[in-house]
Tab-separated table of C-alpha atoms in Angstrom:
chain	number	residue	atom	x	y	z
A	1	MET	CA	-12.837	17.688	-6.511
A	2	VAL	CA	-13.968	16.404	-3.117
A	3	ASP	CA	-17.762	16.509	-2.622
A	4	ALA	CA	-17.427	18.457	0.605
A	5	GLU	CA	-21.116	18.853	1.325
A	6	ALA	CA	-21.823	15.141	0.912
A	7	ILE	CA	-18.991	14.100	3.210
A	8	ILE	CA	-19.679	16.723	5.873
A	9	ASN	CA	-23.359	15.779	5.954
A	10	ASN	CA	-22.472	12.094	6.073
A	11	PRO	CA	-19.385	11.798	8.311
A	12	SER	CA	-19.178	8.028	7.777
A	13	GLY	CA	-17.778	8.931	4.370
A	14	TRP	CA	-14.536	9.694	6.179
A	15	PHE	CA	-13.537	6.064	6.237
A	16	VAL	CA	-12.926	3.416	3.627
A	17	CYS	CA	-15.831	0.967	3.857
A	18	MET	CA	-16.530	-2.465	2.433
A	19	SER	CA	-19.261	-0.999	0.244
A	20	GLU	CA	-20.799	-1.425	-3.160
A	21	ALA	CA	-17.988	0.693	-4.553
A	22	HIS	CA	-15.544	-2.131	-3.929
A	23	LYS	CA	-17.417	-4.348	-6.339
A	24	ARG	CA	-16.269	-2.074	-9.118
A	25	LEU	CA	-12.620	-2.505	-8.181
A	26	LYS	CA	-10.437	-5.041	-9.866
A	27	GLN	CA	-10.155	-8.239	-7.859
A	28	PRO	CA	-6.518	-7.717	-6.753
A	29	GLU	CA	-7.368	-4.293	-5.354
A	30	TRP	CA	-10.422	-5.720	-3.594
A	31	VAL	CA	-8.260	-8.440	-2.009
A	32	ARG	CA	-5.713	-5.821	-0.927
A	33	THR	CA	-8.450	-3.772	0.713
A	34	GLN	CA	-9.750	-6.857	2.523
A	35	LEU	CA	-6.266	-7.677	3.786
A	36	LEU	CA	-5.838	-4.179	5.200
A	37	ALA	CA	-9.242	-4.399	6.888
A	38	VAL	CA	-8.250	-7.690	8.507
A	39	ALA	CA	-4.922	-6.227	9.636
A	40	ALA	CA	-6.708	-3.258	11.218
A	41	ASP	CA	-9.122	-5.562	13.022
A	42	LEU	CA	-6.300	-7.734	14.388
A	43	LEU	CA	-4.370	-4.646	15.446
A	44	VAL	CA	-7.288	-3.246	17.430
A	45	GLN	CA	-8.537	-6.521	18.896
A	46	ASP	CA	-5.222	-8.147	19.837
A	47	GLY	CA	-2.463	-5.546	19.535
A	48	PRO	CA	0.439	-4.973	17.127
A	49	GLU	CA	2.159	-8.277	17.935
A	50	ALA	CA	-0.893	-10.171	16.701
A	51	VAL	CA	-0.555	-8.712	13.206
A	52	THR	CA	1.520	-11.408	11.539
A	53	LEU	CA	1.419	-12.496	7.915
A	54	ASP	CA	0.151	-15.926	8.948
A	55	ALA	CA	-2.637	-14.491	11.102
A	56	VAL	CA	-3.784	-12.004	8.465
A	57	ALA	CA	-3.736	-14.620	5.697
A	58	HIS	CA	-5.683	-17.109	7.841
A	59	ARG	CA	-8.382	-14.644	8.852
A	60	ALA	CA	-8.686	-13.239	5.330
A	61	GLY	CA	-8.994	-16.725	3.848
A	62	VAL	CA	-6.022	-16.440	1.508
A	63	THR	CA	-2.714	-18.259	1.320
A	64	LYS	CA	0.380	-16.662	2.781
A	65	GLY	CA	1.767	-16.520	-0.753
A	66	GLY	CA	-1.371	-14.689	-1.863
A	67	LEU	CA	-0.887	-12.189	0.954
A	68	GLN	CA	2.770	-11.701	0.065
A	69	HIS	CA	1.780	-10.892	-3.500
A	70	HIS	CA	0.492	-7.635	-1.996
A	71	PHE	CA	2.679	-7.245	1.110
A	72	ARG	CA	6.046	-8.966	1.242
A	73	THR	CA	6.610	-8.316	4.945
A	74	LYS	CA	4.702	-7.361	8.081
A	75	GLN	CA	6.337	-3.942	7.916
A	76	SER	CA	5.090	-3.328	4.382
A	77	LEU	CA	1.593	-4.357	5.511
A	78	LEU	CA	1.652	-1.951	8.456
A	79	ASP	CA	3.060	0.822	6.272
A	80	ALA	CA	0.210	0.323	3.796
A	81	LEU	CA	-2.325	0.360	6.627
A	82	CYS	CA	-0.806	3.593	7.903
A	83	ASP	CA	-1.076	5.071	4.388
A	84	GLN	CA	-4.733	4.065	4.163
A	85	LEU	CA	-5.630	5.588	7.526
A	86	PHE	CA	-3.852	8.859	6.787
A	87	ASP	CA	-5.526	9.015	3.377
A	88	ALA	CA	-8.919	8.661	5.086
A	89	PHE	CA	-8.068	11.552	7.402
A	90	ASP	CA	-6.891	13.678	4.478
A	91	VAL	CA	-10.120	13.109	2.542
A	92	PHE	CA	-12.343	14.208	5.394
A	93	TYR	CA	-10.127	17.137	6.358
A	94	ALA	CA	-10.061	18.362	2.751
A	95	ALA	CA	-13.860	18.171	2.606
A	96	ALA	CA	-14.211	20.021	5.903
A	97	LEU	CA	-11.788	22.720	4.744
A	98	GLU	CA	-13.577	23.135	1.430
A	99	SER	CA	-16.847	23.731	3.284
A	100	GLU	CA	-15.311	26.603	5.284
A	101	PRO	CA	-15.423	30.108	3.779
A	102	GLU	CA	-12.202	32.076	3.470
A	103	ALA	CA	-11.895	33.670	6.897
A	104	PRO	CA	-9.430	33.672	9.792
A	105	GLY	CA	-9.435	30.368	11.648
A	106	ARG	CA	-10.912	28.284	8.817
A	107	HIS	CA	-8.165	25.645	9.036
A	108	ALA	CA	-8.724	25.216	12.766
A	109	ARG	CA	-12.487	24.903	12.214
A	110	ALA	CA	-11.909	22.228	9.573
A	111	TYR	CA	-9.729	20.331	12.038
A	112	LEU	CA	-12.393	20.573	14.752
A	113	LYS	CA	-15.007	19.130	12.425
A	114	THR	CA	-12.653	16.358	11.383
A	115	CYS	CA	-12.085	15.335	15.007
A	116	PHE	CA	-15.703	15.652	16.109
A	117	GLN	CA	-17.506	14.140	13.154
A	118	GLY	CA	-15.629	10.857	13.008
A	119	GLY	CA	-16.150	7.928	15.342
A	120	GLN	CA	-19.903	7.698	14.883
A	121	THR	CA	-19.930	4.099	13.662
A	122	ALA	CA	-18.193	0.932	14.847
A	123	GLU	CA	-16.025	0.948	11.731
A	124	GLU	CA	-14.965	4.539	12.292
A	125	ARG	CA	-14.078	3.816	15.911
A	126	LEU	CA	-12.036	0.790	14.817
A	127	THR	CA	-10.188	3.009	12.345
A	128	GLN	CA	-9.495	5.607	15.027
A	129	ARG	CA	-8.129	2.958	17.382
A	130	ALA	CA	-5.982	1.524	14.613
A	131	ILE	CA	-4.391	4.884	13.815
A	132	ALA	CA	-3.733	5.515	17.527
A	133	LEU	CA	-2.157	2.084	18.016
A	134	LEU	CA	0.021	2.478	14.943
A	135	ALA	CA	1.221	5.861	16.175
A	136	LEU	CA	2.094	4.333	19.545
A	137	ALA	CA	3.761	1.215	18.117
A	138	LEU	CA	5.601	2.551	15.074
A	139	PRO	CA	8.037	5.470	15.379
A	140	ALA	CA	7.736	6.180	11.654
A	141	CYS	CA	3.960	6.449	11.899
A	142	ARG	CA	4.222	8.654	14.992
A	143	GLU	CA	6.714	10.931	13.258
A	144	ARG	CA	4.488	11.123	10.207
A	145	TRP	CA	1.489	12.046	12.353
A	146	SER	CA	3.487	14.706	14.177
A	147	ALA	CA	4.726	16.180	10.902
A	148	LYS	CA	1.170	16.288	9.535
A	149	MET	CA	-0.167	18.009	12.645
A	150	ARG	CA	2.607	20.630	12.557
A	151	VAL	CA	1.832	21.428	8.941
A	152	LEU	CA	-1.849	21.871	9.793
A	153	LEU	CA	-0.990	23.971	12.847
A	154	ALA	CA	1.173	26.267	10.742
A	155	GLU	CA	-1.927	27.287	8.787
A	156	ASP	CA	-3.164	29.165	11.863
A	157	ARG	CA	-0.240	31.587	11.686
A	158	ALA	CA	-2.144	33.587	9.103
A	159	ASP	CA	-3.997	35.084	12.088
A	160	PRO	CA	-1.181	35.875	14.593
A	161	ALA	CA	-3.462	37.507	17.151
A	162	ALA	CA	-5.505	34.310	17.447
A	163	THR	CA	-2.718	31.710	17.320
A	164	ASP	CA	-2.947	30.640	20.969
A	165	ARG	CA	-6.746	30.594	20.922
A	166	LEU	CA	-6.815	28.416	17.804
A	167	PHE	CA	-4.176	26.091	19.251
A	168	LEU	CA	-6.259	25.702	22.407
A	169	CYS	CA	-9.244	24.734	20.247
A	170	ARG	CA	-7.143	22.133	18.436
A	171	LEU	CA	-5.977	20.662	21.756
A	172	ALA	CA	-9.599	20.483	22.936
A	173	ALA	CA	-10.503	18.653	19.720
A	174	ASP	CA	-7.644	16.198	20.280
A	175	GLY	CA	-8.966	15.567	23.782
A	176	PHE	CA	-12.447	14.904	22.455
A	177	TRP	CA	-11.007	12.565	19.800
A	178	PHE	CA	-9.360	10.457	22.510
A	179	ASP	CA	-12.486	10.559	24.658
A	180	GLN	CA	-14.435	9.243	21.689
A	181	LEU	CA	-11.707	6.700	20.994
A	182	LEU	CA	-11.693	5.261	24.524
A	183	ASP	CA	-15.234	6.207	25.596
A	184	VAL	CA	-13.818	7.738	28.778
A	185	TYR	CA	-16.713	10.058	29.610
A	186	GLY	CA	-19.497	8.537	27.543
A	187	THR	CA	-20.234	11.937	26.006
A	188	PRO	CA	-23.790	11.937	24.563
A	189	PRO	CA	-24.363	13.219	20.997
A	190	ASP	CA	-26.224	16.369	22.070
A	191	ARG	CA	-23.377	17.444	24.332
A	192	LYS	CA	-20.859	16.689	21.597
A	193	ASP	CA	-22.777	19.008	19.272
A	194	ARG	CA	-22.813	21.759	21.901
A	195	LEU	CA	-19.084	21.413	22.521
A	196	LEU	CA	-18.309	21.572	18.820
A	197	SER	CA	-20.467	24.683	18.425
A	198	LEU	CA	-18.734	26.317	21.375
A	199	LEU	CA	-15.268	25.584	19.987
A	200	LEU	CA	-16.232	26.806	16.528
A	201	GLU	CA	-17.414	30.073	18.059
A	202	LEU	CA	-14.174	30.289	20.016
A	203	THR	CA	-12.157	30.083	16.785
A	204	ARG	CA	-14.072	33.149	15.627
A	205	GLY	CA	-13.492	34.964	18.898
A	206	THR	CA	-17.225	35.131	19.576
A	207	ALA	CA	-17.664	32.494	22.289
A	208	PRO	CA	-19.373	33.674	25.504
């Protein structure tokens, strides 16, 4: 079971990190994780065209043959990166949902927390940018993201009277996610907390 309280209280747990936990992995899995981290970094720093097998192998310090042991093609590498990023989202969303009591709007509140409580570290922001770039560059990734969001949105139908209000809250959370991603407004942490509290109250129909 997901340790919801630990992840919610420590939002950096959302993302896969190069941490002590990796030392317990078998070496091939550790190398695979490193390769995906390098691919994400190249994607964010230089764009999708920069993510080539040669470039990833060179930066990761492995041979191209060693890279192809894990990922035969650039497409398989990007697909694996997409899987990793979506898995990270799923872990944090599941923890946020588990922390919410059974009540109307709980799925929307979990989504708000997922959007607001990521992006607090440089690694989290890199991960957010990577998922956005993949969605823009790869139709399959974009379609997968859209399908995931529609499934999550469907959960709000359990409270028909509040459907539009909950959808508005989700759209606001998406807007904040992109603001955090691009640092458009430079929103300070205290204002972010106030906005999240306001949206959470709105999902309950108790906002001023």
